[in-house]
Short mmCIF file of C-alpha atoms and ligand atoms in Angstrom, two decimals:
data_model
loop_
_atom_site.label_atom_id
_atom_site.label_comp_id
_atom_site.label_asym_id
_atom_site.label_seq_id
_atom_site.Cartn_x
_atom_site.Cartn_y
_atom_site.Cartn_z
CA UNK A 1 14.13 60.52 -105.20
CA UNK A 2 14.84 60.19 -101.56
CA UNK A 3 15.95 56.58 -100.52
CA UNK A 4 12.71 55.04 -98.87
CA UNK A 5 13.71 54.84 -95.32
CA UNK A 6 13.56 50.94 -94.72
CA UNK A 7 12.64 49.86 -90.90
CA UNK A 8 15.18 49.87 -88.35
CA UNK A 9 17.09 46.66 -87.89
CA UNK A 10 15.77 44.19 -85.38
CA UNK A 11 18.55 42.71 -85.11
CA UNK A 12 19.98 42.86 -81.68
CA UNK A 13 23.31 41.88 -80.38
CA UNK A 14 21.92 38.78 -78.31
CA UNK A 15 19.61 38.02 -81.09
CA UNK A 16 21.54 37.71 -83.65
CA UNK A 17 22.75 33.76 -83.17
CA UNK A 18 26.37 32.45 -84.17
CA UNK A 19 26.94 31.10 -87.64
CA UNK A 20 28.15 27.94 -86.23
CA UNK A 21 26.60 24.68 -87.77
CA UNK A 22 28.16 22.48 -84.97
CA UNK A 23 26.89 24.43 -81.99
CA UNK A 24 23.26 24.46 -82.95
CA UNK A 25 23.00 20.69 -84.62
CA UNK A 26 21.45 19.68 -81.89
CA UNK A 27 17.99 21.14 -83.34
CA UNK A 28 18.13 24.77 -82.30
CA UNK A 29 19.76 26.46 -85.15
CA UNK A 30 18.28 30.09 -85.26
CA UNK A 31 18.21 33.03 -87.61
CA UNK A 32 18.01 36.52 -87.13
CA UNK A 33 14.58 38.34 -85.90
CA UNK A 34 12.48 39.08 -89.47
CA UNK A 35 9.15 41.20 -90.57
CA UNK A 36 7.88 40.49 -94.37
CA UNK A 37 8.15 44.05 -94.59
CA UNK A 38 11.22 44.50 -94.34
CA UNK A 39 12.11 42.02 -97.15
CA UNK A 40 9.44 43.56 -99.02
CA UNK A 41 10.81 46.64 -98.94
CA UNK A 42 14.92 45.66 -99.29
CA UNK A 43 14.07 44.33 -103.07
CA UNK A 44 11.62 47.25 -103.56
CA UNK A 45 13.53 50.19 -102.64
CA UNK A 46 17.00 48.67 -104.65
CA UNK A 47 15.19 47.20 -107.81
CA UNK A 48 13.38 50.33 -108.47
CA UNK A 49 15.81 52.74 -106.86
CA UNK A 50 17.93 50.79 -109.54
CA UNK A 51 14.85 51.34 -112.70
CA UNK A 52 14.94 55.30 -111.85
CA UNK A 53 18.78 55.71 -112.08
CA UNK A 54 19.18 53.33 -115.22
CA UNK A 55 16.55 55.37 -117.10
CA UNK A 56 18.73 57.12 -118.80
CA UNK A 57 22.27 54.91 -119.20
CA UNK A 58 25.50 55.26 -121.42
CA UNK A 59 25.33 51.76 -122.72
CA UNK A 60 22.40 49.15 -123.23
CA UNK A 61 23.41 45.98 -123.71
CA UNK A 62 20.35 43.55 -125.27
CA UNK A 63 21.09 39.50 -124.56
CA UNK A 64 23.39 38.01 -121.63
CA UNK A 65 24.49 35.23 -123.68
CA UNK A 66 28.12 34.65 -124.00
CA UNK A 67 28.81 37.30 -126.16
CA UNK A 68 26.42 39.80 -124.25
CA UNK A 69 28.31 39.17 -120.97
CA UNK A 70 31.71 38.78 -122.65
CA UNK A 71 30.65 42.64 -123.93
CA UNK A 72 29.49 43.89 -120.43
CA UNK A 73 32.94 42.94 -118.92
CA UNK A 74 35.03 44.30 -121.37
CA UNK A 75 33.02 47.51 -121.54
CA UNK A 76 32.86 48.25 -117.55
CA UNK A 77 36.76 47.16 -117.36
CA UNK A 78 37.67 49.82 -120.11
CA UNK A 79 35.22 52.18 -118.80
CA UNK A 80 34.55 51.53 -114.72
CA UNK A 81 32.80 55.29 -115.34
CA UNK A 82 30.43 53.77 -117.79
CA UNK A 83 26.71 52.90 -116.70
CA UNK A 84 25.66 49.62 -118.37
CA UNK A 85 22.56 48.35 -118.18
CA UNK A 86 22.46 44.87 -119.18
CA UNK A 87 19.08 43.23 -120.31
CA UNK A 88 18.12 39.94 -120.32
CA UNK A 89 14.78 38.74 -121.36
CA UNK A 90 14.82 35.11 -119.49
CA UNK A 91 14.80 34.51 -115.87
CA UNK A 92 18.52 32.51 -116.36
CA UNK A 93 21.52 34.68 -117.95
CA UNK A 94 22.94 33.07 -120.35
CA UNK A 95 21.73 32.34 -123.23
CA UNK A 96 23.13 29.28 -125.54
CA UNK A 97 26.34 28.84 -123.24
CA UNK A 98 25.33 26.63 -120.72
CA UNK A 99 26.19 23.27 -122.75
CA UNK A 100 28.88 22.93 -125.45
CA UNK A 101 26.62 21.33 -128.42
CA UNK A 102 23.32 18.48 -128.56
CA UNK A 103 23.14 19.14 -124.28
CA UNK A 104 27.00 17.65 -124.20
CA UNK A 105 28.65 19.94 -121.45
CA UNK A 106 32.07 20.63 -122.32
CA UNK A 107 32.53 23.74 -124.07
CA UNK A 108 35.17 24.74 -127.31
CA UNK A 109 36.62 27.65 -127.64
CA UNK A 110 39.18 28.19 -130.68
CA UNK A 111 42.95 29.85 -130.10
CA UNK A 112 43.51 32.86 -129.61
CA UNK A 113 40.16 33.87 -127.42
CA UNK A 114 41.27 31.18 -124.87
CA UNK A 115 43.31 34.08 -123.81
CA UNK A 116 39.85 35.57 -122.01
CA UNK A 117 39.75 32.34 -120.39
CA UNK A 118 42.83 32.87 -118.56
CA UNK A 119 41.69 37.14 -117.36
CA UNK A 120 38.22 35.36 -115.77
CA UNK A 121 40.05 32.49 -114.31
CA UNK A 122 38.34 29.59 -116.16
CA UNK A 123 40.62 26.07 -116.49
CA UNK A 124 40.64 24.56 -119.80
CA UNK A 125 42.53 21.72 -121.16
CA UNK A 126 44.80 22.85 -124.19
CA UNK A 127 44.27 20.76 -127.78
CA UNK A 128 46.72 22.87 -130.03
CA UNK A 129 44.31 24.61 -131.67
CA UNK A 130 41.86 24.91 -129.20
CA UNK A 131 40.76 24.64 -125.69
CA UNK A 132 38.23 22.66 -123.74
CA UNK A 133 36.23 23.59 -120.52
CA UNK A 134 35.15 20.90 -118.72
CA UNK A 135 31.48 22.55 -118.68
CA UNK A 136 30.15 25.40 -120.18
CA UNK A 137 28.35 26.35 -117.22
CA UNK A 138 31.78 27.01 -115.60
CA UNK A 139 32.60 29.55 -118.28
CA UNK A 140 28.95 31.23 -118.00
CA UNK A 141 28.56 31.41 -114.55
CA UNK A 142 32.15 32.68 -113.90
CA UNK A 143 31.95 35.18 -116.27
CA UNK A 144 28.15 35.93 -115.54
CA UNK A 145 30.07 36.42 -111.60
CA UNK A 146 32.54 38.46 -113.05
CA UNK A 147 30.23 40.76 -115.31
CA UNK A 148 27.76 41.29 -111.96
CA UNK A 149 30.60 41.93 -109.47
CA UNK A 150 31.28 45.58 -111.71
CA UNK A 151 29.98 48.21 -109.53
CA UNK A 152 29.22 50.17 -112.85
CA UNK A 153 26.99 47.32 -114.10
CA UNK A 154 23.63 46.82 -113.55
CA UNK A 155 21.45 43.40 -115.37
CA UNK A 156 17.89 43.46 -115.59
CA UNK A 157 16.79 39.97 -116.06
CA UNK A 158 13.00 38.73 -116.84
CA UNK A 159 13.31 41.95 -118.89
CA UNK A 160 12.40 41.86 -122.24
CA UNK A 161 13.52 44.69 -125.18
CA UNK A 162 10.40 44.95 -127.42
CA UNK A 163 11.57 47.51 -129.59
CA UNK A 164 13.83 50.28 -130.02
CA UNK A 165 13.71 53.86 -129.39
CA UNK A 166 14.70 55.57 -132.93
CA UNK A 167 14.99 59.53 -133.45
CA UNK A 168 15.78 61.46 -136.01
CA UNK A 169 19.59 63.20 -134.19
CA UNK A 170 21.71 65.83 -135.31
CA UNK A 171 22.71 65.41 -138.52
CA UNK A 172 18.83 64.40 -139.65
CA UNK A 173 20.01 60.68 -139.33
CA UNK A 174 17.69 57.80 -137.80
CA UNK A 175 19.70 56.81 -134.96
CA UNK A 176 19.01 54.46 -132.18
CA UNK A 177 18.83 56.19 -128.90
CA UNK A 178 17.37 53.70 -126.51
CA UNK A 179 14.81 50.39 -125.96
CA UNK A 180 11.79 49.83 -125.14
CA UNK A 181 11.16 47.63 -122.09
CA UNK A 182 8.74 45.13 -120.36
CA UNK A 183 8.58 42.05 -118.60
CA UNK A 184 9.28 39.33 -120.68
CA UNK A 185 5.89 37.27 -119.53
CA UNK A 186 4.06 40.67 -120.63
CA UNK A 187 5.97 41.36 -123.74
CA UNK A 188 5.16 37.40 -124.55
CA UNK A 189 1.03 37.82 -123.67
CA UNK A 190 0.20 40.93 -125.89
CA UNK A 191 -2.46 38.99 -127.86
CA UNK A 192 -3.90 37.79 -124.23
CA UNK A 193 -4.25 41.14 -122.88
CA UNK A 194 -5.24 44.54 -123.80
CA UNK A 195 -2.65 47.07 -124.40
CA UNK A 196 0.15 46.62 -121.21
CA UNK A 197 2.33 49.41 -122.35
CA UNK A 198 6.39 49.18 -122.15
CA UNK A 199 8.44 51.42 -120.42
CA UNK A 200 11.65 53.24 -121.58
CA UNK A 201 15.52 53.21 -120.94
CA UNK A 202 17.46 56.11 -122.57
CA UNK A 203 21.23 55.35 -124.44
CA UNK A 204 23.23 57.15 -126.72
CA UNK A 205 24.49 53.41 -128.06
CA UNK A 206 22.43 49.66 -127.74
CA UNK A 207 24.64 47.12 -128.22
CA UNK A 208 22.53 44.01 -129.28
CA UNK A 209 23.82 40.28 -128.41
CA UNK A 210 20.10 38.65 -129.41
CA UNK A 211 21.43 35.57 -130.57
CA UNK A 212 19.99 33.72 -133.77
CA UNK A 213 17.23 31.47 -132.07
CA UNK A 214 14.98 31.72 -129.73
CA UNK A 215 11.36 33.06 -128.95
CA UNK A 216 13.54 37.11 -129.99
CA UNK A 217 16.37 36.17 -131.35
CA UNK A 218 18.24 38.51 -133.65
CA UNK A 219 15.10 41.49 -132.43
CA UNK A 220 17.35 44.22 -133.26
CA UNK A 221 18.30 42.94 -137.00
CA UNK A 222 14.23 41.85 -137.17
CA UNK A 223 13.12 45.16 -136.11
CA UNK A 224 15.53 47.32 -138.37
CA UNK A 225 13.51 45.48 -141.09
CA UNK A 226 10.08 46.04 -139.83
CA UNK A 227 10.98 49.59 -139.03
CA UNK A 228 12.01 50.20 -142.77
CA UNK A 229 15.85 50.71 -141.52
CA UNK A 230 16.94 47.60 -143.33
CA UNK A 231 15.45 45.86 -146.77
CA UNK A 232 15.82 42.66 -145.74
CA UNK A 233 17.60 40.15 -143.37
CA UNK A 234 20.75 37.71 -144.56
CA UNK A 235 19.41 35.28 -142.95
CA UNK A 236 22.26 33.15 -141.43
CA UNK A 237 24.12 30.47 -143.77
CA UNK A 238 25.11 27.21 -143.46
CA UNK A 239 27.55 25.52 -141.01
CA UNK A 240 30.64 26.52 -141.69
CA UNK A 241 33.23 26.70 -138.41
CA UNK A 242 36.31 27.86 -140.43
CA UNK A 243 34.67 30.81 -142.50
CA UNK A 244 31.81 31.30 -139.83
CA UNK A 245 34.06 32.70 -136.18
CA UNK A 246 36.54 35.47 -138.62
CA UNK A 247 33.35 36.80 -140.31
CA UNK A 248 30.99 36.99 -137.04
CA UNK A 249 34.01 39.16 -134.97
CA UNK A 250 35.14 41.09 -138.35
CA UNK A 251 31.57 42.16 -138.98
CA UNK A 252 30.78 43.02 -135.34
CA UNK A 253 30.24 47.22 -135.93
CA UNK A 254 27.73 49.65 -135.65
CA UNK A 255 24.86 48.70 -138.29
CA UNK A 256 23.23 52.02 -137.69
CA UNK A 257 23.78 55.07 -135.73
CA UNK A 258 24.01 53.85 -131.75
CA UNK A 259 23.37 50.55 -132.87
CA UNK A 260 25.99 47.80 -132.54
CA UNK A 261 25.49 44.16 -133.24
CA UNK A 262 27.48 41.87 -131.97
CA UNK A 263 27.40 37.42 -131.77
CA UNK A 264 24.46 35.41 -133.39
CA UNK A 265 22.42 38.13 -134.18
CA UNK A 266 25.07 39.58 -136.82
CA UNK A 267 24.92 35.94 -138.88
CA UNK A 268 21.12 36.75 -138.97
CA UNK A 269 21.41 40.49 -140.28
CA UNK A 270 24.37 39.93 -142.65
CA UNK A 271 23.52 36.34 -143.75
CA UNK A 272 27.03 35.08 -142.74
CA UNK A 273 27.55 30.96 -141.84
CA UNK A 274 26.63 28.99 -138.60
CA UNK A 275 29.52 27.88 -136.51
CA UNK A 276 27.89 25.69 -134.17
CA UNK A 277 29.48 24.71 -130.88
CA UNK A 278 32.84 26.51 -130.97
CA UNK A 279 32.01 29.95 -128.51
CA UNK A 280 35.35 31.73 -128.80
CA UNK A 281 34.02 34.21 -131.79
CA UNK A 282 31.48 35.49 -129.30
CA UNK A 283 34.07 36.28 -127.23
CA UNK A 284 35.82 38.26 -129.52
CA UNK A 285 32.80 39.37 -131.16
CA UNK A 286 31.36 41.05 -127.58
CA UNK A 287 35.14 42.33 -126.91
CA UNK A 288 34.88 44.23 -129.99
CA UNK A 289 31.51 45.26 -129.93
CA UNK A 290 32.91 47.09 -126.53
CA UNK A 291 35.73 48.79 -128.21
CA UNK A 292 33.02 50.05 -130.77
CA UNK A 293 31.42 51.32 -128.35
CA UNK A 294 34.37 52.69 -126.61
CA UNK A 295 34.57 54.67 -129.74
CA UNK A 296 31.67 55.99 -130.18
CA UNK A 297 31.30 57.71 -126.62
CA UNK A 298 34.46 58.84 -126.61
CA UNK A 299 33.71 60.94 -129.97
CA UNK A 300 30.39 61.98 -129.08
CA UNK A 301 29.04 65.19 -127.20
CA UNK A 302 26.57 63.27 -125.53
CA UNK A 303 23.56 65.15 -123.18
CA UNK A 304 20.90 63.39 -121.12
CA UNK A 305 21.69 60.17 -122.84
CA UNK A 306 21.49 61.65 -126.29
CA UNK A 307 23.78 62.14 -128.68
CA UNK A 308 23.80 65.61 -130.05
CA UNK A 309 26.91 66.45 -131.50
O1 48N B 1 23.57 32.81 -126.52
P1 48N B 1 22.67 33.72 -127.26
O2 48N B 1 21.53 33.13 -128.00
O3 48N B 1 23.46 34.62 -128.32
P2 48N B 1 25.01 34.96 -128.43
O4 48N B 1 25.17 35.65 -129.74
O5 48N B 1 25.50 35.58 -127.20
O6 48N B 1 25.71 33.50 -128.52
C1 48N B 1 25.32 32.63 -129.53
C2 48N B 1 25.91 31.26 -129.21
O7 48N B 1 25.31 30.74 -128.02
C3 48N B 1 25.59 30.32 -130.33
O8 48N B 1 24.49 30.35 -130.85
C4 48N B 1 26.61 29.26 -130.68
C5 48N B 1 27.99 29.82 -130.91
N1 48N B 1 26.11 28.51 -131.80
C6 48N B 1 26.11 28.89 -133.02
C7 48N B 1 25.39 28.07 -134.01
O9 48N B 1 25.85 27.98 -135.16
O10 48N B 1 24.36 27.46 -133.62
O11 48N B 1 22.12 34.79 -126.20
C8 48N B 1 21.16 35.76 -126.58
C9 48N B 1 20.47 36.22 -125.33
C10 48N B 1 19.54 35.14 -124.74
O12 48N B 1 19.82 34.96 -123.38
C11 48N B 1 18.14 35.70 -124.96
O13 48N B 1 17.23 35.37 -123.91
C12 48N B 1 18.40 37.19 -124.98
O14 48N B 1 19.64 37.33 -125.64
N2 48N B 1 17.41 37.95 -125.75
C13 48N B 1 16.83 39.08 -125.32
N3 48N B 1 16.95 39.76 -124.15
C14 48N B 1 16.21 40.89 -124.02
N4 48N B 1 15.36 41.35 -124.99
C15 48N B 1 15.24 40.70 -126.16
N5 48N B 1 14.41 41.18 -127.11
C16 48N B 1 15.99 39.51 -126.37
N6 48N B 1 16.10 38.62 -127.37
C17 48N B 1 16.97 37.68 -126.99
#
């Protein structure tokens, strides 16, 4: 698809004023000569420039909570050859890592993942066994930063996954090979509408970082149940913060073929405890689900986005 040729720039030499606060206090600060077109057409051309060349990716990742974004780094830093798509079905990134627990800001993560904090340059304050971020925004949006500054990523927010693309591969297996897309205000209105139909994005493996709560959390465990891929959901346990962060990263794996859960969502499909506000297991949970993935590209003949051998 040829790039859509955007209008020339307007911006001259003497027209393009100074970026100096001081200079123009006095009341005449101006900007650079502007048509709504040309804005227009900047977010058109790159946003669906962006849609056509993500149609078919290597990796989907569903959710950009923490362990959704701490998967998307670790993924495009092993693999800067990779293309991730990253989907997130609110406006804000995120997810549940904004505040530690009840709205309070400062964040917990347990020993050893502080050891992330220190590659994404977040300061905590050590308490043995643990570490302490002042906020939890600082650990979201830095990491959220880092995730977005890898060339090789791309994140589709406002973008809801409302279901999953399953064939029937190779070896006669049901194996996801992609999701099914739409925006999240049209995924949320289907009873208000007639049919909107969703559109596509093609990937030998989904990793899915849904989260337990929320208006789709744990879709991917949900759906393998409604598709008749699963018998039933765990349903997540009880609090337990001792038992809960080992089992969530230990169980983080492939549920079914080029499907890997990883976070929340796995206490929801294998029934495993609550930890509440202690974040470092989906740390380690989303690094993991990244080597899984790792693995399963690099032992796959994979053509067109599918895997066929
Ligand atoms: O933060 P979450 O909900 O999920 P995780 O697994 O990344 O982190 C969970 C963590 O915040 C906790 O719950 C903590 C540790 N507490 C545990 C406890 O015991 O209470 O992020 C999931 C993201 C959200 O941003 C959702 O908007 C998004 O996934 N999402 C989707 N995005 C696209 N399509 C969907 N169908 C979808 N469903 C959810």
């Amino acid at each position: 698809m040829a790039p859509i040729a955007l209008d020339k720039n307007l911006c001259t030499e003497e027209s393009s004023p100074k970026y100096d606060l001081v200079e123009n206090y006095e009341g005449n600060y101006r900007f650079a000569p502007i048509e709504e077109a040309q804005v227009s057409r900047a977010m058109i051309k790159r946003y669906f420039n962006t849609m056509y060349e993500r149609a078919v990716s290597d990796v989907v990742i569903v959710g950009a909570g923490s362990a959704g974004l701490s998967c998307a780094y670790q993924l495009a830093t092993m693999h800067p050859e990779l293309k991730i798509t990253l989907l997130e079905a609110s406006v804000a990134p995120g997810g549940g890592a904004w505040l530690g627990g009840q709205l309070m800001s400062p964040m917990v993560i347990r020993k050893p993942a502080d050891g992330f904090l220190r590659e994404i340059g977040v300061d905590y304050e050590d308490e043995g066994a643990f570490v302490v971020v002042k906020h939890a925004a600082l650990f979201t949006s830095t990491l959220l930063s880092k995730v977005l500054a890898k060339p090789n990523v791309v994140m589709m927010n406002a973008t809801a996954v409302e279901d999953l693309i399953i064939h029937e591969d190779f070896r006669g297996e049901q194996r996801v090979a992609g999701v099914v897309t739409n925006w999240t205000l049209v995924a949320l209105n289907h009873d208000t509408q007639s049919c909107m139909d969703p559109n596509t994005i093609t990937a030998p493996v989904v990793i899915s970082a849904t989260g337990h709560d929320g208006p789709m959390g744990a879709f991917s465990a949900k759906r393998l149940v409604s598709a008749g891929l699963k018998k039933e959901l765990g349903n997540m346990r009880g609090l337990d913060m001792s038992r809960a962060e080992p089992a969530i990263v230990n169980s983080t794996r492939e549920v079914i073929p080029g499907l890997i859960l990883t976070g929340m969502e796995l206490s929801e499909h294998d029934g495993c405890n609550r930890m509440g506000p202690t974040f470092g297991a989906m740390i380690a949970s989303g690094i993991k689900a990244a080597h899984v993935a790792s693995g399963i590209i690099g032992s796959s003949k994979i053509v067109r986005g599918k895997v066929v051998g």
